Short mmCIF file of C-alpha atoms and ligand atoms in Angstrom, two decimals:
data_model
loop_
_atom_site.label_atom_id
_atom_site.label_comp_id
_atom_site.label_asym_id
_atom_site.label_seq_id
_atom_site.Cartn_x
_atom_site.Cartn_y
_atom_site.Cartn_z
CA UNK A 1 22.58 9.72 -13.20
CA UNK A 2 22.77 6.14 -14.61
CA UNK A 3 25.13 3.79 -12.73
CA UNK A 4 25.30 -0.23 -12.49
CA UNK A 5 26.27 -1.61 -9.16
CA UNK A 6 29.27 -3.87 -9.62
CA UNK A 7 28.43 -6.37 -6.78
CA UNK A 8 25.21 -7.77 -8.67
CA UNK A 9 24.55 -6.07 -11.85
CA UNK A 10 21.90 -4.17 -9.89
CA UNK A 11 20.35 -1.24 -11.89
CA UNK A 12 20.57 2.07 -9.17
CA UNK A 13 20.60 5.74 -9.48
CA UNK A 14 21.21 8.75 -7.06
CA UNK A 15 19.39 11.69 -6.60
CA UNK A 16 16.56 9.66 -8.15
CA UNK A 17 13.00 10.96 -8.14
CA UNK A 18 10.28 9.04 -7.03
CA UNK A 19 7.44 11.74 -8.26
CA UNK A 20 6.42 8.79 -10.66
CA UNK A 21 6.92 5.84 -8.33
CA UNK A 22 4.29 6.74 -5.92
CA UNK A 23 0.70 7.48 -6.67
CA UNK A 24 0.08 10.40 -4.89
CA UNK A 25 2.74 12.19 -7.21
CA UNK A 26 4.46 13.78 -4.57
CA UNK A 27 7.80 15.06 -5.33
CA UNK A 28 10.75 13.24 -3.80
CA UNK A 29 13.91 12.98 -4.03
CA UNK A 30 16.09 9.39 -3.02
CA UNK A 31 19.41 9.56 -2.74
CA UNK A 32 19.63 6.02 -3.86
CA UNK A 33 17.58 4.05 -5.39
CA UNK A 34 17.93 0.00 -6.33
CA UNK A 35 15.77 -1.44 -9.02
CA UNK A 36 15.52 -4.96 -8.10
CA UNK A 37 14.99 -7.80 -10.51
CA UNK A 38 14.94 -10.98 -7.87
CA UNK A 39 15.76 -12.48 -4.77
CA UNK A 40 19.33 -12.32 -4.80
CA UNK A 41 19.41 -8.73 -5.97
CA UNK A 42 17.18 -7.41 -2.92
CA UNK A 43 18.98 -9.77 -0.38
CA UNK A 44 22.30 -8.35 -1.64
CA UNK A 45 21.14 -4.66 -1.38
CA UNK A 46 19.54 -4.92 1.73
CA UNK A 47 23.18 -6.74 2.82
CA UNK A 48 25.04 -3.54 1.82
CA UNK A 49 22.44 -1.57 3.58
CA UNK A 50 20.23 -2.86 6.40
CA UNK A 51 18.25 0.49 6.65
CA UNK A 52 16.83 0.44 3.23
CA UNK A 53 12.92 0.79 2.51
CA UNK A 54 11.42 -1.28 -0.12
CA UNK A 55 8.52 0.14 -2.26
CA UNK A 56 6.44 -1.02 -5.03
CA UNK A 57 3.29 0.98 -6.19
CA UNK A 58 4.01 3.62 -3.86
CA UNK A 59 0.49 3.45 -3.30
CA UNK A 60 -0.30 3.49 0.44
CA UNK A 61 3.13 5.17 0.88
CA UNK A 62 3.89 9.13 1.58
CA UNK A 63 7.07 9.93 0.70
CA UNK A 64 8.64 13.35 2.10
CA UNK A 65 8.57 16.07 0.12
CA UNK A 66 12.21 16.61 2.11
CA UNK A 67 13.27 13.54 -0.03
CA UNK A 68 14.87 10.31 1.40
CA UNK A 69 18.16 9.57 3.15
CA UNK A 70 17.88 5.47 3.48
CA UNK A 71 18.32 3.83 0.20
CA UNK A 72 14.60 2.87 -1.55
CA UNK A 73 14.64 -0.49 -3.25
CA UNK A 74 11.98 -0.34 -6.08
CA UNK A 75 10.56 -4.37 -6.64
CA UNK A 76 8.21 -3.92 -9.64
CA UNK A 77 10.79 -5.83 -11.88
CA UNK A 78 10.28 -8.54 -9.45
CA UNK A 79 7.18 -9.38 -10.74
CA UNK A 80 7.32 -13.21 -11.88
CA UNK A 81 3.90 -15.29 -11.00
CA UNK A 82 3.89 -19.06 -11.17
CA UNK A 83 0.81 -21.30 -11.12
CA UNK A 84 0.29 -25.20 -10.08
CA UNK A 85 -3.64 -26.45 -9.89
CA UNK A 86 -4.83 -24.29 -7.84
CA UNK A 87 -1.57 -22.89 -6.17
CA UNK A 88 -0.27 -19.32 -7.06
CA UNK A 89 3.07 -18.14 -6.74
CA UNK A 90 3.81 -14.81 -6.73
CA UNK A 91 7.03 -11.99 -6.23
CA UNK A 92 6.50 -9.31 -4.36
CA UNK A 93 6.35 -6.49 -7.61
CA UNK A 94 3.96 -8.45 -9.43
CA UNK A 95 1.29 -5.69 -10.04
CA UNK A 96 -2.44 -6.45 -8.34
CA UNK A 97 -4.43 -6.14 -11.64
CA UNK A 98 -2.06 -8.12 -13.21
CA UNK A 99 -2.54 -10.98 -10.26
CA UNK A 100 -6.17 -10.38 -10.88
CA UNK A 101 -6.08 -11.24 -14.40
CA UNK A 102 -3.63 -14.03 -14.30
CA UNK A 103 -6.00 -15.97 -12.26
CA UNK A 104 -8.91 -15.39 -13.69
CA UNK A 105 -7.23 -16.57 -17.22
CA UNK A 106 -6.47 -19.65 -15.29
CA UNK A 107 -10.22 -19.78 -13.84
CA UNK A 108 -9.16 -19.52 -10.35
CA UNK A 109 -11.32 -17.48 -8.12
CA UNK A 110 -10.35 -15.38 -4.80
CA UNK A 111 -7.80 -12.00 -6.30
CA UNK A 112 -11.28 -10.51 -8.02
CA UNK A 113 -11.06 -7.19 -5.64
CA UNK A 114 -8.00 -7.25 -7.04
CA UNK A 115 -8.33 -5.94 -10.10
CA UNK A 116 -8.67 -2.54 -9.56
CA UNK A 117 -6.20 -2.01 -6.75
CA UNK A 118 -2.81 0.19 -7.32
CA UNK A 119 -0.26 -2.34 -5.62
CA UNK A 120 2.01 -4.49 -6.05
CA UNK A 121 1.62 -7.71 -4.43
CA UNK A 122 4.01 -6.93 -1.71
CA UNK A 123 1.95 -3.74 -0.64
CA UNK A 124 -1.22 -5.63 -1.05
CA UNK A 125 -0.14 -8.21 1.75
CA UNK A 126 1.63 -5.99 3.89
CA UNK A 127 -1.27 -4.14 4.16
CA UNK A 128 -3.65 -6.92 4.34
CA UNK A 129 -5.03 -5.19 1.66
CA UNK A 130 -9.29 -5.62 0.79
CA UNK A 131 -12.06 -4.83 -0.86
CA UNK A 132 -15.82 -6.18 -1.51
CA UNK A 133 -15.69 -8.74 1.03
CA UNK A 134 -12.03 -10.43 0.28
CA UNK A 135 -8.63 -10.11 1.82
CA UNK A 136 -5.11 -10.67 0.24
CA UNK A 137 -4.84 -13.36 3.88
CA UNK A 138 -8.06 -14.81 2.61
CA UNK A 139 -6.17 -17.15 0.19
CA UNK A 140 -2.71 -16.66 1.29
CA UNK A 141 -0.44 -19.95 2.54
CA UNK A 142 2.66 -18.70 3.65
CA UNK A 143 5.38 -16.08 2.06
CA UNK A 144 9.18 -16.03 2.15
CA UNK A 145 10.73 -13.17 3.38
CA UNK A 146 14.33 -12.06 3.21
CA UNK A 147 14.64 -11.19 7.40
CA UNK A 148 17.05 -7.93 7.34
CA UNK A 149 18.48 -8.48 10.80
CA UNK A 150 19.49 -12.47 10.53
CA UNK A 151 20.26 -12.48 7.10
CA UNK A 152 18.34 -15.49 5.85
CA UNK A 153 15.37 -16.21 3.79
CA UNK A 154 12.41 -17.44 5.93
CA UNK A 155 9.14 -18.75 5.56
CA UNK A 156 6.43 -17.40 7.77
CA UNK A 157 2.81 -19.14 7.43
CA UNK A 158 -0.55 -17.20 7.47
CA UNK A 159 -0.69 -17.80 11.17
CA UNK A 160 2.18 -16.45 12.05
CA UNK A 161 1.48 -12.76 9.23
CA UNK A 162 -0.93 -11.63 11.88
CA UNK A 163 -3.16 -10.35 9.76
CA UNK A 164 -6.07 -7.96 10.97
CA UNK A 165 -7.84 -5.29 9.16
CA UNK A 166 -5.47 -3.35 6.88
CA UNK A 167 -2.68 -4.85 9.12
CA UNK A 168 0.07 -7.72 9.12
CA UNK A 169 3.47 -8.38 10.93
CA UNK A 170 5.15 -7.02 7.70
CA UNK A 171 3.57 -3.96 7.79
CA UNK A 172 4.33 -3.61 11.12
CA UNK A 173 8.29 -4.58 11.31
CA UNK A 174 9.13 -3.15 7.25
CA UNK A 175 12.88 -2.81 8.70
CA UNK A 176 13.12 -6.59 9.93
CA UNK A 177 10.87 -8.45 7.00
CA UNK A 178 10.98 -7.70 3.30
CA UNK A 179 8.35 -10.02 1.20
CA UNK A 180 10.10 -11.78 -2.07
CA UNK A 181 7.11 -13.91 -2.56
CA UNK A 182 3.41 -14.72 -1.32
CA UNK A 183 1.79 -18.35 -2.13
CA UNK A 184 -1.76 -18.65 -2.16
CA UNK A 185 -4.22 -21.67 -2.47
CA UNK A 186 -7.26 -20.38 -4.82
CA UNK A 187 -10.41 -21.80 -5.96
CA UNK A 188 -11.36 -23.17 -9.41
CA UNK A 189 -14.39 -21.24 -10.80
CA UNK A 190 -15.99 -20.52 -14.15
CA UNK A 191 -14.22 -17.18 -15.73
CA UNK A 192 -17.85 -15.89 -16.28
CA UNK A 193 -18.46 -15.76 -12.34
CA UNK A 194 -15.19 -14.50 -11.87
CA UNK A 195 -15.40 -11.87 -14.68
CA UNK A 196 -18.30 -10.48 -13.34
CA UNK A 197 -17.18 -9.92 -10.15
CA UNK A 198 -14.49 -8.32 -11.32
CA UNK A 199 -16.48 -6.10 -13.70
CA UNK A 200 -18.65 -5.30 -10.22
CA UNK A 201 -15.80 -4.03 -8.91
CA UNK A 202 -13.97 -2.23 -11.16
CA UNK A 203 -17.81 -0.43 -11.41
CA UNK A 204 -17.68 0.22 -7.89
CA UNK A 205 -14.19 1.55 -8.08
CA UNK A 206 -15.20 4.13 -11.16
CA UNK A 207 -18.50 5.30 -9.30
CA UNK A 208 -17.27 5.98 -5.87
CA UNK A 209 -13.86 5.97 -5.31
CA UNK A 210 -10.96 8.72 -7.59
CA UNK A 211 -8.88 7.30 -10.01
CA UNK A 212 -5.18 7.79 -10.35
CA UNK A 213 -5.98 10.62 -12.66
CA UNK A 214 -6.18 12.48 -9.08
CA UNK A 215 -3.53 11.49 -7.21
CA UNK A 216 -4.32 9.72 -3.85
CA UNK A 217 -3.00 6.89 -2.08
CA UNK A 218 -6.15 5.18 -0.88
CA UNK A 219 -8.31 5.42 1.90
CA UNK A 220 -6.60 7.14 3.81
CA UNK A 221 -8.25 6.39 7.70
CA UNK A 222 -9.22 2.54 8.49
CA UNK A 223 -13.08 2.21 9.48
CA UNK A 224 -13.47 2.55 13.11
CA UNK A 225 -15.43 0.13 15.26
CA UNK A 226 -17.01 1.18 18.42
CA UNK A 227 -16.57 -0.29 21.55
CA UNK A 228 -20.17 -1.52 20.95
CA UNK A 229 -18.99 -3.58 17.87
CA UNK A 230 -20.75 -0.79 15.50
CA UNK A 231 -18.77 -0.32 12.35
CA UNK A 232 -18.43 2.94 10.65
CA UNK A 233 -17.14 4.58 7.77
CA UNK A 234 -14.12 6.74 8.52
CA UNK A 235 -15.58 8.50 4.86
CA UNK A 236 -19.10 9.32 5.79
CA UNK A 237 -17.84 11.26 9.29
CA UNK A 238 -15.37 13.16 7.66
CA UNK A 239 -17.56 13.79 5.04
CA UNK A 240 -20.65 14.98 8.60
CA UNK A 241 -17.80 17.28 9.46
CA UNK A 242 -18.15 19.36 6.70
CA UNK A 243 -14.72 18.50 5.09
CA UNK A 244 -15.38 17.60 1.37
CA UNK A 245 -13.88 19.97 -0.78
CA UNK A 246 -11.24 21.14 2.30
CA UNK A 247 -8.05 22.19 1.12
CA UNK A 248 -4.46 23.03 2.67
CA UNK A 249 -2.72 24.47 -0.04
CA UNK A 250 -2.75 21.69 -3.20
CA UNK A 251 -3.81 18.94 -1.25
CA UNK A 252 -7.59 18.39 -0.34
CA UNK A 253 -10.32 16.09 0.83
CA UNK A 254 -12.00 14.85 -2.44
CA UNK A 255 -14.97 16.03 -3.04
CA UNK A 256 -16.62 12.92 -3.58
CA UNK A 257 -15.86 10.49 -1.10
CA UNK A 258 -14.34 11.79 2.49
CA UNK A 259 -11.83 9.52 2.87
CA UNK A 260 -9.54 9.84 -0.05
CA UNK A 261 -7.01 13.17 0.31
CA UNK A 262 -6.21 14.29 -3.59
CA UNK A 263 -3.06 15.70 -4.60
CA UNK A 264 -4.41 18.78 -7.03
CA UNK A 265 -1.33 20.17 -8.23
CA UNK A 266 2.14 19.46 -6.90
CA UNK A 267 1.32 18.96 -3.48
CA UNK A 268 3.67 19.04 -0.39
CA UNK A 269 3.88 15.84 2.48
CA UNK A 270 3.48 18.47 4.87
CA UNK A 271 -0.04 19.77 2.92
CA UNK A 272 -1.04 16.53 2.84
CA UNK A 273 -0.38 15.88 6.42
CA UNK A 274 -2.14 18.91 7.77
CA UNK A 275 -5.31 17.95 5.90
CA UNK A 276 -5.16 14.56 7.39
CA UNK A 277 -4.54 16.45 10.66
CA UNK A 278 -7.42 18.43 10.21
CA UNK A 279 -9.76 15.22 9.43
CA UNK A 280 -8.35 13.06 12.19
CA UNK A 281 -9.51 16.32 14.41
CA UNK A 282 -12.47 17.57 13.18
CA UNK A 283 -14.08 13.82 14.03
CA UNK A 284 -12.66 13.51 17.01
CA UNK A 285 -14.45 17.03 18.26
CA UNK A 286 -17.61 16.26 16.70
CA UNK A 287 -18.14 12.10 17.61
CA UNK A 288 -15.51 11.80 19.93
CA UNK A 289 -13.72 8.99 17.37
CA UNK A 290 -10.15 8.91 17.04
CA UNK A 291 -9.39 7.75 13.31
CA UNK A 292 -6.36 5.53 12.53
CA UNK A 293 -4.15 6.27 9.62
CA UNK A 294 -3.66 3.16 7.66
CA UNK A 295 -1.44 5.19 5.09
CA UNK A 296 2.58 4.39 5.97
CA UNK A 297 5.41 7.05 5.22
CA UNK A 298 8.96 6.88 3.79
CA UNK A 299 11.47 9.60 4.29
CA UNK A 300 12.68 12.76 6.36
CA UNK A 301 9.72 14.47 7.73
CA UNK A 302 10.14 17.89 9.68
CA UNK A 303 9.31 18.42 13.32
CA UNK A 304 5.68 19.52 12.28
CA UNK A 305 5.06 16.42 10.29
CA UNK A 306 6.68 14.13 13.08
CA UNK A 307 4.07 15.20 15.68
CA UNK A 308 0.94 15.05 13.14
CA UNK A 309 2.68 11.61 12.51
CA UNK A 310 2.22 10.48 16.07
CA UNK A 311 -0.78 12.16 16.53
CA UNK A 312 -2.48 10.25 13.40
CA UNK A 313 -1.41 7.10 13.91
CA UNK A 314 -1.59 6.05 17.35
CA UNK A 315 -4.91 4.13 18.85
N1 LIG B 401 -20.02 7.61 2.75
C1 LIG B 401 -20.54 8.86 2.97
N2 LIG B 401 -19.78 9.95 2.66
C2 LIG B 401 -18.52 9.83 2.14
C3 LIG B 401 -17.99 8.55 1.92
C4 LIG B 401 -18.75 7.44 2.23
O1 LIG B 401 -21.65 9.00 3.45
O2 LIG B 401 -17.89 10.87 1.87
C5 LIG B 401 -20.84 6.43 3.04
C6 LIG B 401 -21.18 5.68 1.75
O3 LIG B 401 -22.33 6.21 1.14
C7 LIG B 401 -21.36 4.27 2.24
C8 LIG B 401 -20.40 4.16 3.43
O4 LIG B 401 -20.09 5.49 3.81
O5 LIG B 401 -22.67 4.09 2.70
C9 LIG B 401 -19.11 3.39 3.09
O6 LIG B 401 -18.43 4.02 2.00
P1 LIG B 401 -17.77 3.19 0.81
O7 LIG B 401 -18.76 2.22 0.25
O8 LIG B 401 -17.14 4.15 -0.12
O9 LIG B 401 -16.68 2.29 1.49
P2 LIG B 401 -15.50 2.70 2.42
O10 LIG B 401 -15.81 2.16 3.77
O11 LIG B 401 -15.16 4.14 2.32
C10 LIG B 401 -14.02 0.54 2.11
C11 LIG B 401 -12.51 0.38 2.08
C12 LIG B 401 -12.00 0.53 0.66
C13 LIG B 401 -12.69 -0.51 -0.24
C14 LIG B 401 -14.19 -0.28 -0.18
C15 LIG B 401 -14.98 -1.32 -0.97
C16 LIG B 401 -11.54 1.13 4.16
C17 LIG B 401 -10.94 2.25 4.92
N3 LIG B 401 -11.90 1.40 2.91
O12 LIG B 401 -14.29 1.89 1.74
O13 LIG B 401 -10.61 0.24 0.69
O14 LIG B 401 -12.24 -0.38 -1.58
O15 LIG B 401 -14.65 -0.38 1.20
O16 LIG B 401 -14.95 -2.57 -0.35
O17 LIG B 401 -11.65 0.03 4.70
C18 LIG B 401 -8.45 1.24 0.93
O18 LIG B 401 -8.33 0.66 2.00
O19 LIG B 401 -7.51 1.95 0.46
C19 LIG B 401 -9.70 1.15 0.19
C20 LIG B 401 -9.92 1.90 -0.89
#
């Protein structure tokens, strides 16, 4: 159903689903959900209701096959990109390939890994999102966020994100912080150099890792580090353990690469969780390495997803 919210003029809909708003194609129902155009809009939703989750991509996100309860603000319309020298602007639904491109048209030089990544902005920097040797908190100045609980706009700088591998203070408080826009200061390049690195990439990203054509939402364990400072890829030991190719009911370990879990047909959260489950445990037995999730979840889980939940995300 169709409605227009008469406080703002907000596009919403119940009983929306988000099958096609989240890139592992799972099935999931909201039983609200705000399409967002700007600042005001998302400010005034989140005012009516403090508990919502924003999404973007959907791309690093499970949803719950049990649907969702809180209202879901989508920000892709939110998407506007300004540029000043060598200063981006840019809202929180802007796509990542679109970023990409946008500054390489303007020869500036430091979004290349960009290019191929599923994400909106906002998912990009809440996730500290990488690839190839750069960072979205490489580049980044500061971002304004709307703050849920005091109701005000803020500006927090790079220093105080906290950013860390596949990590940030928005990532970790999504119900206090929601990102309108990310400002970055880039560097002025030749578009050849940039193109090619961006060609490199998007090479990279067709040889070794799935595209959206199987559904996936990224790596889905961060690479450990030992105590000893060795780094690892959370891939190649799930892929020692035997688990290419390992299935619980239409989800499964890609055959390719270890670290992506593929949605083959109409999957379930709680399929996807159990192979996850079954990853996170099989490398723990065999190298005594507990694997951190980096994926984050939206929606009602059951009991049974809860604990894999807690189990696959603590370190
Ligand atoms: N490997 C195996 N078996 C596998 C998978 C990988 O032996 O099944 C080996 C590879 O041969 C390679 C090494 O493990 O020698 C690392 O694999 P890969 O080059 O595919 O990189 P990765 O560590 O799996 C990381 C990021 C990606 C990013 C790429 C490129 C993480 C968790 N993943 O992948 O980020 O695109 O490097 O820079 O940090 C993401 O976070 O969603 C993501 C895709």
């Amino acid at each position: 159903m169709n409605c227009t919210c008469s406080k703002n003029n907000t596009e919403f809909y119940k009983d929306f689903e988000l099958k096609n708003f989240n890139t592992l194609k799972i099935s999931s129902k909201a039983d609200l959900a705000f399409f967002v155009k700007d600042e005001a809009q998302l400010c005034s939703v989140f005012r009516m209701y403090k508990n919502a989750k924003t999404l973007g991509w959907g791309s690093n996100t499970l949803l719950s096959s049990k649907g969702v309860r809180e209202p879901v603000i989508i920000t892709r319309k939110m998407s506007e990109i300004s540029q000043r020298c060598e200063i981006m602007e840019i809202e929180a639904g802007a796509s990542a390939p679109k970023v990409a491109l946008e500054a390489y048209n303007n020869s500036l030089s430091g979004f290349e890994f960009l290019i191929g990544i599923p994400s909106t902005l906002g998912g990009a920097v809440a996730m500290n999102a990488g690839a190839h040797e750069q960072t979205i908190s490489d580049k980044l100045i500061s971002v304004r966020v709307y703050d849920i609980k005091e109701d005000k706009i803020i500006t927090l700088s790079k220093d105080e994100l906290n950013f860390s591998y596949r990590n940030s203070l928005i990532k970790q408080n999504t119900d206090r912080y929601a990102l309108i826009s990310a400002k970055f200061q880039l560097e002025k390049r030749g578009k050849e150099e940039i193109k090619k690195r961006m060609d490199e990439n998007t090479e990279f990203r067709k040889r070794v890792q799935p595209s959206l054509v199987m559904p996936n939402l990224g790596s889905v364990f961060k690479n450990p580090t030992l105590p000893d400072g060795q780094k690892l890829s959370a891939g190649m030991l799930v892929d020692k353990c035997g688990l290419k190719g390992f299935h619980v009911g239409n989800a499964g370990v890609w055959e390719r690469h270890g670290n992506f879990v593929i949605n083959y047909l109409n999957c379930t959260s709680s399929e996807y969780l159990q192979v996850l489950y079954k990853m996170y445990t099989s490398v723990k037995e065999k190298f005594n390495i507990e694997l951190e999730c980096e994926i984050m979840r939206i929606g009602e889980f059951s009991a049974q997803e809860d604990e894999i939940w807690r189990v696959i995300k603590k370190s």
